[in-house]
Amino acid sequence: MRPVDDPGVPSEWTSPASAGSSDLVSSDSHSDSFSAFQYDGHKFENFSLCPEGGTTTSAESDTGSGPLQSAEEQEVASLTTLHIDSETSSLNQQALSAEAATITGSESASPVQSALGSRSQTPSPATLSADHNEQKDLQLDEKLHHSVLQTPDDLETSDFPSECCSVMAGGTLTGWHADVATVMWRRMLGILGDVNCIMDPEIHAQVFDYLCELWQNLAKIRDNLGISIDNVISPSPPVLIPPLRILTPWLFKATMLSDKYKQGKLHAYKLICNTMKRRQDVSPNRDFLTHFYNIMHCGLLHVDQDIVNTIIKHCSPQFFSLGLPGATMLIMDFIVAAGRVAASSFLNAPRVEAQVLLGSLVCFPNLYCELSALHPNTPDIVVSQFTEVKELVIKTILSSAKEEPSGPARCVAICSLGIWICEELVHETHHPQIKEALNVICASLKFPNKTVAHVACNMLNMLVHYVHRLQLYQSDSPLKIIQVLIATITHLLPSTEASSYEQDKRLVVSLLLCLLDWTMALPLRTLLQPIHPAASENDKTEKSVLNYIYKVLHGCVYGSQCFSNLKYFPMSLSDLASLDYDPFVHLENLKEPEPLHSPDSERSSKLQPVTEVKSHMQQGLISVAARTVIAHLVNHLGHYPMSGGPAMLTSQVCENNDNPFCENLELSPELFENPNLQFFVLNNTTLVSCIQIRAEENMPGGGLSAGLISANSNVRIIVRDLSGKYSWDSAIMYGPPPLCGLSEPTTFMLSLPHQEKSENASEPPAYTEEMFVKDGITLPLKRRLRDTVPTWDTIKDEEDALDELLQYVGITSPECLQRTGVSLNIPAPQPICVSEKQENDVINAILKQDTEERDFIEKHFSDLNMKAMEQDEPIPQKPYSAFYYCRLLLSILGMNSWDKRRSFHLLKKNEKLLRELRNLDSRQCRETHKIAVFYVAEGQEDKHSILTNTGGSQAYEDFVAGLGWEVNLTNHCGFMGGLQKNKSTGLTTPYFATSMVEVMFHVSTRMPSDSDDSLTKKLRHLGNDEVHIVWSEHTRDYRRGIIPTEFGDVLIVIYPMKNYMFSIQIMKKPEVPFFGPLFDGAIVNGKILPIMVRATAINASRALKSLIPLYQNFYEERARYLQTIIQHHLDPSTFEDYASQVFCPASCHHLPPETGPCPETQASEVPAAAQMDRSDLAFPISPRTSKSRMSMKLRRSSGSAYKT
């Protein structure tokens, strides 16, 4: 066989190793017969390709180097010799005329400015005159026949050593060898002659059908070349590869036959598309692409719909993702052809493929501002500049999203709308059709086909990440989406409750969770804004959207019959009608039946679903989901993430933490003997643990409230409910501390004469007042006039506040005087009935009594019996019950009352309860996913090479950074996804979390691979993930078998393209239902790639979990565990038993010694003897008491006591 770089007869078995890059111009025989398709030369005037470097045809290069030829001979040579020598063609470049059009290739480094770059261009094929048509046809037939019969007869013997070559190649080896088999295969193929000369259409179709089978075998051979056998070392690229384009001369000519050979033509189009949508080992040269694009252009515009359907079916989904030079020239043709397929009424048309092609183009208009493409209105080669590509694509997709009769195709159309909305929001184009796209997605939520409705719900879930950009586009759009979700749930709930299909209920649950995501994404002030639905025009009260959210959740919990009461009716779809949103936009029904069940997977089929259990689970599905949403909103709305970070949603505190009576690090039976702990059940839905712990030392208020005096113990309440586990510490607050430290005892002393008072006693300030004598009675009279308002600061101790106030009022307001000129503080004259003498007698008697009392005090003051004992301030006492403050708090909350007995119960203390609590705490309170991420470098074809990658390209690292934020595994408190905190699985890894979802990414380049054990552990973690994200920079497609694993049901493969976009390949097992937003063949911008891939991976994980029989979501599982614990461990007891257990949860335990004094007992301490005496009375139970308790139990068991 001839080497690849031989300038003679080209070899069909070309070597990709000889290509310097993917843009290498092919030297194979596929180009030898291009002249066969130049029969209509005027079509190719001014038509050329403009890649990196220009080349010329062999006819042009031979003009200056070979002997002179006649004009006819040169023309024939131009028809029959189009082989391009990649080594010498650059020396013979000729300038193209200014009128030549340029095909903008997607391989351009700057696609937007590709038309402005200065590049060398390839001349278009020579124009042929009509006088030589007959001779050209003869040359075409001969050339086609000869191209298949090429044999390496002109090989020089010096090219191959004689000892390692067959006799046919000039060597000495006999028998069957690779080159012998190749030549024989070529000759056998050539025996067929020109297959397009077969007159019988049926035989012609059979031949081309076999050629398709033959090509499939060649493709399989190529796929199996260069594959690692031991999956440890990637082999070097194969020296020889099958000639996958060897049949193109026959195929190209077959497309030009008459309609009589329609079936053969369809096979030819099919094989052409299959050949060119593969990754090319050696890029086809410009002349080949010129003819290929011309055939595709004519085929896509053909009047025969079958031809259009064949091209659309077999070019999808990878045509635009391969980056063929000039592929964007066919964008308008494909848009028009896909629109024709979507508009047809035949269900067997390639509808999904058409939507995939349209969806792969939604990001192109923002990349190519002005796109050069072939005009779709004429089969001639007319290149035009198009600026309305975006409008045409979106118009077609919108029409398909509303009218597409195929379910899978409509799902792809809705996903394309979601991708396009995100693309426009990121680029801030403020495109007017975003409103219409949102309208179609929202209207699809109530679509009868539940798969389509689920996909629409997933699109709204994805748009939550762009809520801020959506508000910039239209500020009321998020609130409108929430109202649509409320109205849709209200519309679907009655029929869903009566339905027996699980998919109906799962749809409402998905809508509830989507409503929760949107509610959590908006700030509280936005949710509290009043809205005015159309139905509430008569209702003058303004209600917020949060009010309507709780109304619809209330209906989901207690049933749709609540909506019959207008007080609890949220809103209807008709209430949302406006200029921007039409809730009743017409959506055509599907014309294919909806499958009720997905096929069972290999793993799910091992477990047969139980119909009765499944039916029982479905009954309360919506109610449990609604209660979960309510609890989540109550606990987390407005303050997520909290100070603990997004990974911390619920408390990590357990009953054994800070417990002075428990030394174990985990829950153990020792807790049941603790006198400071009791377990309760509230409302048959919530587990409550009350534990009394010590207050933090050296902190005012025990750390709970700075600057306040509190008790020396705190009460910790641990609550376990449907939404998670929460821990609250509380303390009883006495008040602010004294201003001057602790208060000192105050000594009260009787008044003594001035000479007997203590010398240290301070004398009162001097105070003078005038005295006046009236009728022998000396009366004091205030001489000072009060002209200022008396206050506590200005009044002296010996002054009377009332007297001063009356004097001030009389002076400042004389109109208030009762007697003119007499101040208000002067007593009124004595009554008329009392004579002045009688009054003086009374006063003198009082003065005499006062004198005698003073004399008695002075005489007997030193007597002991006259002195009273000093009363000291009581010393603060510390309660000696280890459950005292818990009991006090429960009493304050009303839990010890009769009214709460039916809703507040004790739990039975046993080891089974501890196991149930540990199991409940181990369950996640959010939806969790673990997703593997691989990096495949160029040339890596084996497991060992991929797993040993410790880093990737910059584009890969940017992508991984967009999936989530890096978390330190050693102190990460959220979902671990099986990774270890001991650094054996790496130090950091990307992690993403919302209030309802946690995603842990197992990134292969983050895990250590320095030993065989590390590789084994890495493969175990990565291989056990059901969803794999593969970033491949290899020139070949990623193979599923490279990473051997039983899992990996869904593979999302990302291929970077040369125009800074990314092609998506999705490989999933057949039983996996549809998921979005990305689909196989999607092409997205790098700005939205991480969020799109993450959303697709999460939806893929959900789709896989839906296949598991009897699978329960996290909230269903948690509700079931709570219900099981309450049913098996609730302790129905009488009020007396309940009160005794609250008073003393466990007996015969003393309080542990304090490590330090508490703030309230620093001044004094209780004597140890007193503590011992009181503690002896606090805890031990005397035999009499125990006997009394037993007799009470006997009386209760006999029915004398009321039992709840």
mmCIF file with all atom_site columns, C-alpha atoms in Angstrom, residues 418 454-467 510-511 513-518 1077 1095:
data_model
loop_
_atom_site.group_PDB
_atom_site.id
_atom_site.type_symbol
_atom_site.label_atom_id
_atom_site.label_alt_id
_atom_site.label_comp_id
_atom_site.label_asym_id
_atom_site.label_entity_id
_atom_site.label_seq_id
_atom_site.pdbx_PDB_ins_code
_atom_site.Cartn_x
_atom_site.Cartn_y
_atom_site.Cartn_z
_atom_site.occupancy
_atom_site.B_iso_or_equiv
_atom_site.pdbx_formal_charge
_atom_site.auth_seq_id
_atom_site.auth_comp_id
_atom_site.auth_asym_id
_atom_site.auth_atom_id
_atom_site.pdbx_PDB_model_num
ATOM 1  C CA . GLY A 1 418  ? -35.210 27.351 27.999 1.00 0.00 ? 418  GLY A CA 1
ATOM 2  C CA . HIS A 1 454  ? -42.414 17.902 33.689 1.00 0.00 ? 454  HIS A CA 1
ATOM 3  C CA . VAL A 1 455  ? -39.949 19.257 31.142 1.00 0.00 ? 455  VAL A CA 1
ATOM 4  C CA . ALA A 1 456  ? -41.613 22.691 31.306 1.00 0.00 ? 456  ALA A CA 1
ATOM 5  C CA . CYS A 1 457  ? -41.373 22.567 35.100 1.00 0.00 ? 457  CYS A CA 1
ATOM 6  C CA . ASN A 1 458  ? -37.666 21.719 34.837 1.00 0.00 ? 458  ASN A CA 1
ATOM 7  C CA . MET A 1 459  ? -37.138 24.756 32.606 1.00 0.00 ? 459  MET A CA 1
ATOM 8  C CA . LEU A 1 460  ? -38.675 27.017 35.247 1.00 0.00 ? 460  LEU A CA 1
ATOM 9  C CA . ASN A 1 461  ? -36.461 25.365 37.861 1.00 0.00 ? 461  ASN A CA 1
ATOM 10 C CA . MET A 1 462  ? -33.417 26.168 35.761 1.00 0.00 ? 462  MET A CA 1
ATOM 11 C CA . LEU A 1 463  ? -34.485 29.812 35.317 1.00 0.00 ? 463  LEU A CA 1
ATOM 12 C CA . VAL A 1 464  ? -34.339 30.272 39.106 1.00 0.00 ? 464  VAL A CA 1
ATOM 13 C CA . HIS A 1 465  ? -30.566 30.685 38.727 1.00 0.00 ? 465  HIS A CA 1
ATOM 14 C CA . TYR A 1 466  ? -31.190 33.685 36.452 1.00 0.00 ? 466  TYR A CA 1
ATOM 15 C CA . VAL A 1 467  ? -33.822 35.363 38.605 1.00 0.00 ? 467  VAL A CA 1
ATOM 16 C CA . SER A 1 510  ? -42.729 18.987 41.108 1.00 0.00 ? 510  SER A CA 1
ATOM 17 C CA . LEU A 1 511  ? -44.771 22.172 40.788 1.00 0.00 ? 511  LEU A CA 1
ATOM 18 C CA . LEU A 1 513  ? -41.047 22.198 44.796 1.00 0.00 ? 513  LEU A CA 1
ATOM 19 C CA . CYS A 1 514  ? -40.600 24.584 41.872 1.00 0.00 ? 514  CYS A CA 1
ATOM 20 C CA . LEU A 1 515  ? -42.828 27.076 43.696 1.00 0.00 ? 515  LEU A CA 1
ATOM 21 C CA . LEU A 1 516  ? -40.609 26.671 46.758 1.00 0.00 ? 516  LEU A CA 1
ATOM 22 C CA . ASP A 1 517  ? -37.443 27.346 44.741 1.00 0.00 ? 517  ASP A CA 1
ATOM 23 C CA . TRP A 1 518  ? -38.868 30.522 43.243 1.00 0.00 ? 518  TRP A CA 1
ATOM 24 C CA . PRO A 1 1077 ? -32.417 21.166 29.504 1.00 0.00 ? 1077 PRO A CA 1
ATOM 25 C CA . ALA A 1 1095 ? -29.135 21.319 35.804 1.00 0.00 ? 1095 ALA A CA 1
#
